[in-house]
Coordinates of C-alpha atoms in Angstrom, one line a residue:
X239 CA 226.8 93.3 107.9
X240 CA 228.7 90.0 107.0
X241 CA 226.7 88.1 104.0
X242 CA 226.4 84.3 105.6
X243 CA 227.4 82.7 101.8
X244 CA 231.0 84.0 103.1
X245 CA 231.0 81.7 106.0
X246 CA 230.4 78.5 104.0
X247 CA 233.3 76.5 103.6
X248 CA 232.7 73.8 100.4
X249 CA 232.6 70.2 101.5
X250 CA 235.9 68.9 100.0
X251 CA 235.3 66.3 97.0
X252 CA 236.3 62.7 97.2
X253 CA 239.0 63.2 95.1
X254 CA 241.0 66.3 97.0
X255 CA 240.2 64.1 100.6
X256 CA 242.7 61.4 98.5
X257 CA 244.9 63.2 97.2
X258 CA 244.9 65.4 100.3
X259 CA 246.0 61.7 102.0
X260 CA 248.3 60.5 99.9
X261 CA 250.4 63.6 100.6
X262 CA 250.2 63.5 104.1
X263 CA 251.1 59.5 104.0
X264 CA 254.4 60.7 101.3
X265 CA 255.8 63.4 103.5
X266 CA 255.4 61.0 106.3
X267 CA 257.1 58.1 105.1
X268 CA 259.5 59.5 102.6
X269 CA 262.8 59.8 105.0
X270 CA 262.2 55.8 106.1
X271 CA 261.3 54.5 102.6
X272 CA 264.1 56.9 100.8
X273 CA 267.1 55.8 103.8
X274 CA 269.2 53.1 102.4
X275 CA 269.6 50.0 104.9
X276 CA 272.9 49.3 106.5
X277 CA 276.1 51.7 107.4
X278 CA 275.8 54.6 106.4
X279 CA 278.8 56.5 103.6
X280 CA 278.7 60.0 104.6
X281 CA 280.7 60.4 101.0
X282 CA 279.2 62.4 98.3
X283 CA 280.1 62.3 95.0
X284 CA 279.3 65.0 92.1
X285 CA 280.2 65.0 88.5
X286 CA 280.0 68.0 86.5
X287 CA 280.0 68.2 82.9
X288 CA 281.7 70.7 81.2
X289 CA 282.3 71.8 77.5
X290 CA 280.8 69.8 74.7
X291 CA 277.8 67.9 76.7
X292 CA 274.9 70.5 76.7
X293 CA 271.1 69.4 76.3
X294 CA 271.2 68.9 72.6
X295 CA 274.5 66.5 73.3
X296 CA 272.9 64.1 76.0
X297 CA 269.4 63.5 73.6
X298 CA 269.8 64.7 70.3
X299 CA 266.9 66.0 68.4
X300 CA 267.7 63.0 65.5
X301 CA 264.2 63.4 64.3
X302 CA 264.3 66.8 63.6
X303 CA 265.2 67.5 59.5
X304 CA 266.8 70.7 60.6
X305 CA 269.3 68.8 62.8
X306 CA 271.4 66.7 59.9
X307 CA 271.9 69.8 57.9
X308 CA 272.9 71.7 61.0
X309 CA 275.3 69.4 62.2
X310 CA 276.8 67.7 59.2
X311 CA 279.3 65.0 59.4
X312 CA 279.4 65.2 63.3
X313 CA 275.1 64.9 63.5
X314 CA 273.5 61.3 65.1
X315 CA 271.5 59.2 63.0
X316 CA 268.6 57.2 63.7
X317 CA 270.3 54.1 63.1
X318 CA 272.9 54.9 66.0
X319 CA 276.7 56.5 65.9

């Protein structure tokens, strides 16, 4: 015996038909709107970071009270370098 409420699929809402749309328009368009004009470089360049640039290095927590008693002389201040 199949129950009939199982069969039912739930009219999709206004928003999810949107939103549903949109998507389908992005992964259409993306390769043409993210191509650059012109010749192409096939050059690739990638920089890696080592050693002292971590998280806390790139955006410093200068807010934090901890941080200034943590990092003594060497800590940012609000007011810049």
């Amino acid at each position: 015996m199949i129950d009939s409420r199982l069969c039912e699929m739930a009219a999709p809402s206004r928003r999810a038909l949107l939103s549903g749309a949109g998507a389908l328009f992005a992964w259409a368009h993306a390769p043409r709107i993210a191509s650059a004009a012109g010749a192409r470089d096939p050059r690739f360049v990638v920089i890696i970071l080592r050693g002292a640039l971590d998280g806390l290095s790139a955006v410093g927590p200068v807010g934090d009270p901890d941080y200034a008693g943590l990092h003594g002389d060497i800590a940012l201040s609000l007011s810049g370098p």
